[in-house]
CSV table of C-alpha atoms in Angstrom, one decimal:
chain,number,residue,atom,x,y,z
N,1,MET,CA,0.1,-0.1,0.2
N,2,ARG,CA,1.3,3.3,-0.9
N,3,THR,CA,0.9,6.3,1.5
N,4,LEU,CA,1.5,10.0,0.4
N,5,LEU,CA,2.3,12.0,3.5
N,6,VAL,CA,1.7,15.7,2.9
N,7,ASP,CA,3.0,18.5,5.2
N,8,PRO,CA,3.8,22.0,4.0
N,9,PHE,CA,5.6,22.8,7.4
N,10,PHE,CA,8.3,20.2,7.4
N,11,THR,CA,10.5,21.1,10.5
N,12,GLY,CA,10.9,20.2,14.1
N,13,SER,CA,8.4,17.8,15.4
N,14,HIS,CA,6.5,17.5,12.3
N,15,GLN,CA,9.5,16.4,10.5
N,16,ALA,CA,10.5,13.9,13.2
N,17,TRP,CA,7.0,12.4,13.1
N,18,ALA,CA,6.8,12.3,9.3
N,19,GLN,CA,10.3,10.7,9.0
N,20,GLY,CA,9.8,8.3,11.9
N,21,TYR,CA,6.5,6.9,10.3
N,22,GLN,CA,8.3,6.5,7.1
N,23,ARG,CA,11.0,4.7,8.7
N,24,PHE,CA,9.1,2.2,11.1
N,25,SER,CA,5.8,1.7,8.7
N,26,HIS,CA,5.5,-1.5,7.0
N,27,LEU,CA,3.8,0.6,4.1
N,28,ARG,CA,5.3,2.3,1.3
N,29,VAL,CA,5.4,6.0,2.7
N,30,ARG,CA,6.5,9.1,0.6
N,31,LEU,CA,6.7,12.3,1.9
N,32,ALA,CA,5.6,15.5,0.1
N,33,THR,CA,7.0,18.6,2.0
N,34,LEU,CA,7.7,22.1,2.0
N,35,PRO,CA,10.3,24.0,4.4
N,36,GLY,CA,9.2,24.6,7.6
N,37,ARG,CA,9.0,28.6,7.8
N,38,HIS,CA,6.3,31.3,7.2
N,39,TRP,CA,3.6,29.2,8.8
N,40,LYS,CA,0.7,31.6,7.9
N,41,TRP,CA,1.9,31.5,4.4
N,42,ARG,CA,2.4,27.8,4.3
N,43,MET,CA,-1.4,27.3,5.6
N,44,PHE,CA,-2.6,29.3,2.6
N,45,GLY,CA,-0.1,28.9,-0.3
N,46,GLY,CA,1.3,25.4,0.6
N,47,ALA,CA,-1.6,23.4,-1.0
N,48,VAL,CA,-0.9,25.3,-4.5
N,49,ASN,CA,2.9,24.3,-4.4
N,50,LEU,CA,2.1,20.8,-3.1
N,51,ALA,CA,-0.9,20.2,-5.6
N,52,GLN,CA,1.7,21.2,-8.4
N,53,GLN,CA,4.3,18.6,-7.3
N,54,TYR,CA,1.6,16.0,-7.2
N,55,ALA,CA,0.6,16.7,-10.9
N,56,GLU,CA,4.4,17.0,-12.0
N,57,GLU,CA,5.5,13.9,-10.2
N,58,LYS,CA,2.6,11.8,-11.1
N,59,TRP,CA,2.0,10.5,-7.5
N,60,ASP,CA,-0.7,7.6,-7.6
N,61,PRO,CA,-0.9,6.9,-3.8
N,62,ASP,CA,-3.6,4.6,-2.4
N,63,LEU,CA,-3.9,7.0,0.7
N,64,ILE,CA,-3.1,10.6,1.4
N,65,LEU,CA,-2.2,11.4,5.0
N,66,ALA,CA,-2.2,15.4,5.4
N,67,THR,CA,-1.2,17.4,8.4
N,68,ASP,CA,-3.3,20.4,9.9
N,69,MET,CA,-1.0,22.8,8.2
N,70,LEU,CA,-2.4,21.9,4.9
N,71,ASP,CA,-5.3,23.7,3.3
N,72,LEU,CA,-6.8,20.1,2.2
N,73,THR,CA,-9.8,21.5,0.3
N,74,THR,CA,-7.6,23.5,-1.8
N,75,PHE,CA,-5.1,20.6,-2.4
N,76,LEU,CA,-7.8,18.3,-3.1
N,77,ALA,CA,-9.6,20.6,-5.6
N,78,LEU,CA,-6.3,21.1,-7.4
N,79,THR,CA,-5.4,17.4,-7.5
N,80,ARG,CA,-9.1,16.3,-8.4
N,81,PRO,CA,-8.4,14.4,-11.5
N,82,HIS,CA,-5.9,12.0,-9.6
N,83,SER,CA,-7.1,12.2,-6.0
N,84,ALA,CA,-11.0,12.2,-6.4
N,85,ARG,CA,-11.1,8.4,-5.2
N,86,THR,CA,-8.2,8.3,-2.8
N,87,PRO,CA,-9.1,8.0,0.9
N,88,VAL,CA,-7.7,10.9,2.9
N,89,ALA,CA,-6.7,11.0,6.7
N,90,LEU,CA,-6.1,14.3,8.4
N,91,TYR,CA,-3.7,14.4,11.3
N,92,PHE,CA,-3.9,17.2,13.8
N,93,HIS,CA,-0.5,18.2,15.6
N,94,GLU,CA,-2.0,21.2,16.5
N,95,ASN,CA,-5.1,23.5,15.5
N,96,GLN,CA,-5.6,27.2,15.0
N,97,ILE,CA,-8.9,27.4,16.7
N,98,THR,CA,-7.9,26.5,20.5
N,99,TYR,CA,-4.2,27.5,20.1
N,100,PRO,CA,-3.4,30.7,22.1
N,101,TRP,CA,-2.1,33.4,20.1
N,102,SER,CA,1.1,35.2,20.9
N,103,PRO,CA,0.6,38.8,22.6
N,104,THR,CA,3.1,40.1,20.0
N,105,ASP,CA,1.0,38.9,16.8
N,106,ASP,CA,-1.1,41.8,15.3
N,107,ASP,CA,-3.6,39.2,13.7
N,108,PRO,CA,-5.9,38.9,16.5
N,109,ARG,CA,-5.9,42.7,17.0
N,110,LEU,CA,-6.7,43.1,13.3
N,111,GLU,CA,-9.4,40.2,13.5
N,112,ARG,CA,-7.3,38.2,10.9
N,113,ASN,CA,-6.9,35.3,13.2
N,114,HIS,CA,-9.9,33.3,12.5
N,115,GLN,CA,-9.0,32.5,8.9
N,116,TYR,CA,-6.5,29.9,10.0
N,117,GLY,CA,-8.9,28.1,12.1
N,118,PHE,CA,-11.6,28.1,9.4
N,119,LEU,CA,-9.0,26.2,7.1
N,120,ASN,CA,-8.6,23.5,9.9
N,121,TYR,CA,-12.5,23.3,10.0
N,122,THR,CA,-12.8,22.9,6.3
N,123,SER,CA,-10.0,20.5,6.0
N,124,ALA,CA,-11.7,18.3,8.6
N,125,LEU,CA,-14.8,18.3,6.6
N,126,ALA,CA,-12.9,17.4,3.6
N,127,ALA,CA,-11.1,14.6,5.1
N,128,ASP,CA,-12.3,10.8,5.3
N,129,ALA,CA,-10.6,10.4,8.8
N,130,VAL,CA,-9.8,13.1,11.2
N,131,LEU,CA,-7.0,12.1,13.8
N,132,PHE,CA,-5.7,13.8,16.9
N,133,ASN,CA,-2.4,13.2,18.7
N,134,SER,CA,-4.2,13.3,22.2
N,135,HIS,CA,-7.7,12.9,23.8
N,136,PHE,CA,-7.1,16.5,25.1
N,137,HIS,CA,-6.6,17.6,21.6
N,138,HIS,CA,-9.5,15.9,20.3
N,139,THR,CA,-12.0,17.0,22.9
N,140,SER,CA,-11.0,20.7,23.0
N,141,PHE,CA,-11.0,21.1,19.3
N,142,LEU,CA,-14.5,19.7,18.8
N,143,GLU,CA,-15.8,21.6,21.9
N,144,ALA,CA,-14.7,24.9,20.6
N,145,LEU,CA,-16.2,24.2,17.0
N,146,PRO,CA,-19.6,25.6,18.0
N,147,GLU,CA,-18.6,28.8,19.6
N,148,PHE,CA,-16.2,29.3,16.5
N,149,LEU,CA,-18.8,28.8,14.0
N,150,ARG,CA,-21.2,31.1,15.9
N,151,GLN,CA,-18.9,34.2,15.3
N,152,TYR,CA,-20.1,34.1,11.5
N,153,PRO,CA,-23.3,36.0,10.5
N,154,ASP,CA,-25.5,33.4,8.9
N,155,ARG,CA,-25.6,29.7,7.5
N,156,ARG,CA,-23.2,28.2,9.8
N,157,ASN,CA,-24.1,24.7,9.1
N,158,MET,CA,-23.7,23.5,12.9
N,159,GLU,CA,-24.7,20.1,11.7
N,160,ASN,CA,-21.2,19.7,10.3
N,161,ILE,CA,-19.7,19.6,13.7
N,162,GLU,CA,-21.4,16.0,14.1
N,163,ARG,CA,-20.1,15.0,10.7
N,164,ILE,CA,-16.6,15.8,12.0
N,165,VAL,CA,-17.3,14.1,15.4
N,166,LEU,CA,-18.3,10.8,13.7
N,167,LYS,CA,-15.1,10.5,11.5
N,168,SER,CA,-12.6,11.4,14.6
N,169,GLN,CA,-10.2,9.7,16.6
N,170,VAL,CA,-7.1,9.8,18.7
N,171,LEU,CA,-4.0,8.4,17.2
N,172,PRO,CA,-1.1,9.2,19.6
N,173,LEU,CA,2.1,10.6,18.4
N,174,GLY,CA,4.9,8.3,17.5
N,175,LEU,CA,8.2,9.1,18.7
N,176,ASP,CA,11.8,7.4,18.2
N,177,LEU,CA,12.2,6.9,22.0
N,178,ARG,CA,14.6,4.0,22.0
N,179,HIS,CA,17.4,6.1,20.4
N,180,PHE,CA,17.7,7.9,23.8
N,181,ASP,CA,19.0,4.4,25.2
N,182,ASP,CA,21.9,4.7,22.9
N,183,HIS,CA,23.2,7.9,24.6
N,184,TYR,CA,22.5,6.8,28.3
N,185,VAL,CA,24.7,8.6,30.7
N,186,THR,CA,24.8,8.4,34.6
N,187,ALA,CA,24.3,11.3,36.8
N,188,GLU,CA,27.6,12.5,38.5
N,189,ALA,CA,27.8,11.5,42.1
N,190,GLY,CA,27.5,14.3,44.6
N,191,HIS,CA,26.1,16.6,41.8
N,192,PRO,CA,23.4,19.0,42.8
N,193,PRO,CA,19.9,18.2,41.3
N,194,VAL,CA,19.5,19.2,37.7
N,195,VAL,CA,16.3,21.2,36.8
N,196,LEU,CA,15.5,20.9,33.1
N,197,TRP,CA,13.7,23.2,30.3
N,198,ASN,CA,13.5,21.3,27.0
N,199,HIS,CA,10.6,23.1,25.3
N,200,ARG,CA,10.4,25.6,22.7
N,201,TRP,CA,11.4,29.3,23.8
N,202,GLU,CA,7.8,30.5,23.2
N,203,TYR,CA,5.1,32.5,25.3
N,204,ASP,CA,2.8,29.3,25.4
N,205,LYS,CA,5.3,27.4,27.5
N,206,ASP,CA,5.1,30.0,30.1
N,207,PRO,CA,8.9,30.5,30.7
N,208,ASP,CA,8.2,33.5,32.9
N,209,SER,CA,6.4,31.4,35.4
N,210,PHE,CA,9.1,28.6,35.1
N,211,PHE,CA,12.1,31.3,35.8
N,212,ARG,CA,10.1,32.9,38.4
N,213,LEU,CA,10.4,29.6,40.5
N,214,LEU,CA,13.9,29.3,40.0
N,215,PHE,CA,14.6,33.0,41.0
N,216,ARG,CA,12.7,32.2,44.3
N,217,LEU,CA,14.6,29.0,44.9
N,218,GLN,CA,18.0,30.9,44.4
N,219,ASP,CA,17.0,33.5,46.6
N,220,GLU,CA,16.2,31.0,49.5
N,221,GLY,CA,19.7,29.4,48.8
N,222,ILE,CA,18.3,26.1,47.5
N,223,ASP,CA,21.0,24.2,45.8
N,224,PHE,CA,20.4,23.2,42.1
N,225,ARG,CA,21.9,23.1,38.6
N,226,LEU,CA,20.1,24.2,35.2
N,227,VAL,CA,20.1,22.7,31.7
N,228,VAL,CA,18.0,25.0,29.2
N,229,LEU,CA,17.3,23.4,25.8
N,230,GLY,CA,14.9,24.0,23.0
N,231,THR,CA,14.6,26.1,20.0
N,232,SER,CA,12.9,29.5,19.2
N,233,TYR,CA,11.4,30.8,16.1
N,234,GLY,CA,12.0,34.4,16.0
N,235,ALA,CA,12.4,36.8,19.0
N,236,SER,CA,12.4,34.8,22.5
N,237,PRO,CA,10.6,36.0,25.6
N,238,PRO,CA,12.9,38.5,27.4
N,239,ILE,CA,12.8,36.2,30.6
N,240,PHE,CA,15.5,34.0,28.8
N,241,GLU,CA,18.1,36.8,28.6
N,242,GLU,CA,17.0,37.9,32.2
N,243,ALA,CA,17.4,34.2,33.5
N,244,ARG,CA,20.7,33.6,31.7
N,245,GLU,CA,22.2,36.4,33.6
N,246,ARG,CA,20.4,35.9,37.2
N,247,LEU,CA,21.1,32.1,36.9
N,248,ARG,CA,24.4,32.3,35.4
N,249,ASP,CA,26.5,30.6,38.2
N,250,ARG,CA,23.9,27.4,38.3
N,251,ILE,CA,23.9,26.9,34.3
N,252,ASP,CA,25.3,23.6,33.0
N,253,HIS,CA,24.0,24.2,29.6
N,254,TRP,CA,22.0,26.8,28.0
N,255,GLY,CA,20.6,26.8,24.3
N,256,TYR,CA,19.7,24.4,21.5
N,257,ALA,CA,21.7,21.1,21.4
N,258,THR,CA,23.7,20.7,18.5
N,259,SER,CA,22.9,16.9,17.8
N,260,ALA,CA,20.1,14.5,18.9
N,261,ALA,CA,22.9,12.7,20.9
N,262,GLU,CA,24.0,15.8,22.7
N,263,TYR,CA,20.2,16.4,23.6
N,264,ALA,CA,19.5,12.9,24.8
N,265,ARG,CA,22.7,13.2,27.1
N,266,TRP,CA,21.5,16.4,28.8
N,267,LEU,CA,18.0,14.6,29.4
N,268,TRP,CA,19.7,11.6,30.9
N,269,ARG,CA,21.7,14.1,33.1
N,270,ALA,CA,18.5,15.9,34.3
N,271,ASP,CA,16.6,15.1,37.7
N,272,LEU,CA,13.6,17.5,37.7
N,273,LEU,CA,11.3,18.9,34.9
N,274,PRO,CA,8.8,21.5,36.3
N,275,VAL,CA,6.3,22.2,33.5
N,276,THR,CA,4.5,25.5,33.4
N,277,SER,CA,3.0,25.3,29.8
N,278,ARG,CA,-0.3,26.9,29.0
N,279,GLN,CA,-0.6,24.9,25.9
N,280,ASP,CA,0.3,21.4,24.9
N,281,PHE,CA,-1.6,19.2,22.5
N,282,PHE,CA,0.6,16.4,23.2
N,283,GLY,CA,3.8,17.3,25.1
N,284,ILE,CA,6.8,15.7,23.1
N,285,SER,CA,9.4,17.2,25.4
N,286,VAL,CA,7.8,16.1,28.4
N,287,VAL,CA,7.4,12.5,27.3
N,288,GLU,CA,11.2,12.5,26.1
N,289,ALA,CA,12.3,13.7,29.5
N,290,ILE,CA,10.2,11.0,31.2
N,291,TYR,CA,11.7,8.6,29.1
N,292,CYS,CA,15.0,9.4,30.3
N,293,ASN,CA,14.0,9.1,34.1
N,294,CYS,CA,13.5,12.8,34.8
N,295,LEU,CA,10.8,13.3,37.3
N,296,PRO,CA,7.9,15.6,35.8
N,297,LEU,CA,5.9,17.9,37.8
N,298,LEU,CA,2.9,18.7,35.7
N,299,PRO,CA,-0.1,20.7,35.8
N,300,GLN,CA,-3.2,18.6,36.1
N,301,ARG,CA,-4.6,19.7,32.7
N,302,LEU,CA,-3.7,19.5,29.0
N,303,ALA,CA,-2.5,16.2,27.7
N,304,TYR,CA,-0.4,15.4,30.6
N,305,PRO,CA,-2.8,13.2,32.5
N,306,GLU,CA,-2.9,10.9,29.5
N,307,HIS,CA,0.9,10.2,29.9
N,308,VAL,CA,0.9,9.8,33.6
N,309,PRO,CA,-2.3,8.8,35.5
N,310,PRO,CA,-2.9,11.4,38.4
N,311,LYS,CA,-4.3,9.0,40.6
N,312,ARG,CA,-1.4,6.8,40.7
N,313,PHE,CA,1.3,9.4,40.9
N,314,PRO,CA,-0.2,12.5,42.4
N,315,GLU,CA,3.2,13.5,43.3
N,316,CYS,CA,4.0,14.3,39.6
N,317,PHE,CA,1.0,16.9,39.6
N,318,TYR,CA,0.2,20.3,40.8
N,319,GLU,CA,-2.9,22.6,40.7
N,320,THR,CA,-1.4,25.9,41.7
N,321,GLU,CA,2.1,27.6,41.1
N,322,GLU,CA,2.4,27.7,45.0
N,323,GLU,CA,2.0,23.7,45.0
N,324,LEU,CA,4.5,23.5,42.0
N,325,TYR,CA,6.9,25.6,44.1
N,326,ALA,CA,6.4,23.4,47.2
N,327,LYS,CA,6.8,20.1,45.3
N,328,LEU,CA,10.0,21.4,43.4
N,329,LYS,CA,11.7,22.6,46.6
N,330,LYS,CA,11.0,19.5,48.4
N,331,ASN,CA,12.4,17.2,45.6
N,332,LEU,CA,15.7,19.6,45.5
N,333,GLN,CA,16.1,19.3,49.2
N,334,HIS,CA,15.7,15.6,49.0
N,335,PRO,CA,17.3,14.3,45.7
N,336,ALA,CA,17.8,10.7,46.9
N,337,THR,CA,14.1,10.1,46.0
N,338,LEU,CA,14.4,11.6,42.5
N,339,ARG,CA,15.1,8.5,40.5
N,340,GLN,CA,12.6,6.1,41.9
N,341,LEU,CA,9.6,6.2,39.4
N,342,SER,CA,10.8,3.9,36.8
N,343,PRO,CA,7.4,3.0,36.1
N,344,LEU,CA,7.0,6.3,34.6
N,345,ARG,CA,9.3,5.4,31.7
N,346,GLU,CA,7.4,2.3,31.0
N,347,LEU,CA,4.3,4.4,30.7
N,348,VAL,CA,5.5,6.6,28.0
N,349,SER,CA,7.3,3.8,26.2
N,350,ARG,CA,4.1,3.0,24.4
N,351,TYR,CA,4.7,6.1,22.2
N,352,ASP,CA,7.6,4.5,20.6
N,353,TRP,CA,7.3,4.0,16.8
N,354,ARG,CA,8.0,0.3,17.4
N,355,ASN,CA,4.9,0.1,19.2
N,356,LEU,CA,2.7,2.6,17.3
N,357,ALA,CA,3.8,2.1,13.5
N,358,SER,CA,1.6,-1.2,13.1
N,359,VAL,CA,-1.4,0.7,14.9
N,360,TYR,CA,-1.1,3.5,12.2
N,361,ASP,CA,-0.6,0.9,9.4
N,362,ASP,CA,-3.8,-0.9,10.4
N,363,LEU,CA,-6.0,2.2,10.7
N,364,PHE,CA,-4.8,3.4,7.2
N,365,MET,CA,-5.3,-0.2,5.6
N,366,ARG,CA,-8.9,-0.1,7.0
N,367,LEU,CA,-9.6,3.2,5.6
N,368,TRP,CA,-8.2,2.3,2.0
N,369,MET,CA,-10.3,-1.0,2.1
N,370,GLN,CA,-13.4,0.9,3.1
N,371,LYS,CA,-13.3,3.4,0.6
N,372,GLY,CA,-12.1,1.0,-2.3
C-alpha cells in the first residue's frame, strides 16, 4: 500500500514524526513537504505548491495522509483528476482554533486570526478520517467548534460538527524513544539536582512562571543546577536573557543542542522537569524527559494526565504555582528520592514507533479498504 504524507511545514516535531513513520511503517510511505517556515503563508499557499508537485511527479498513492498545516480543500480541488477516489486522513498536530495567540502577533487585534482556524475546519470536513494526537486535543477542538462557528453572521451549518465528530479519533504521536538508550549517561555522584527546560522558547510554554520559580529557589539558597534546551522561532521572550544573567552561576548548559545525541545526554543528566506550559496538545518534550527518568512536575490539565495517571502518581501533579514551588523545593532538598519512579518510563514507552507504527498501518489499511 502506497501512502503519501503531505506536510507544508516540514521541520521540528512535524519532520521527526513524518520521517519516523516513514522509517518504521511496513507501508510504502512517501513524503511531500515544504520547508518549515512562514507558517501562515504555508497554511494558505502550501496547498498550491504541493498540488503542483503532485501533478508533475504523477503521484498515485492509495492513501493521502495530510497534516493540519495543509489547506486540504484547496489541495484536493487542484489534484481532483488524480485524488478524487483516494482516501484522505488528516492528522492534527495542533489546531488554530484553540491554540493561544502570541501577545506580539497583530492578527488577533486586526481580526485576521480566525481564517487559520477556518482552514482547519474545512480540512476536517473534507477528510475521510480526522486524527488527533491526544484525547485532550480531540476534545478541546470539537468542543470549540460551536462557539467558533457562531462568530459568523449566518448559514453556519452547525450540523457539520457532528459529521466531523463521527469520523474523528485519537491516534497518539509516534516517537523514536529508543534512540535515547544509545546515549545513556549516569548522573554525577554528589552533583546537585539538575532542573530541566527542554521546550520551545515561546510564550505558550510560560517561561516567565518557570524562571520565577528558579529565582525564588535561588533567593532561598536552595542548591540546584540548570539545563536549558529547546528552540526559538523568531524573537524569544525577554525572560530568557534575564534568567541567563541571574542564574549564570547555576547553568550547566544553555541553548539548542547541536545534535540528537547531545540532547539525549542532557536529558539523562536531568533530574526534575517542572512544566508550566499553557498549551500542549501532546507534549513531546515532556514524554522524552520522562523516558530518560527525569521526574516531571505537571499541571493537572492539557494532555499530561494521559501520559501519567494522576491518581497513581499524585506527586507528579500540581494545581497552583505555589503547589508546584513546594513540590519542586521538596524534591531538590531530598534528591535521593528523585529516580525512584521507573514506572513512568514504562508508561511513556508506548509512544515509541516500534509500538505505534503497526497501529497507524492498520488504521490506514482499513480506511483504504473501506473507500476502495
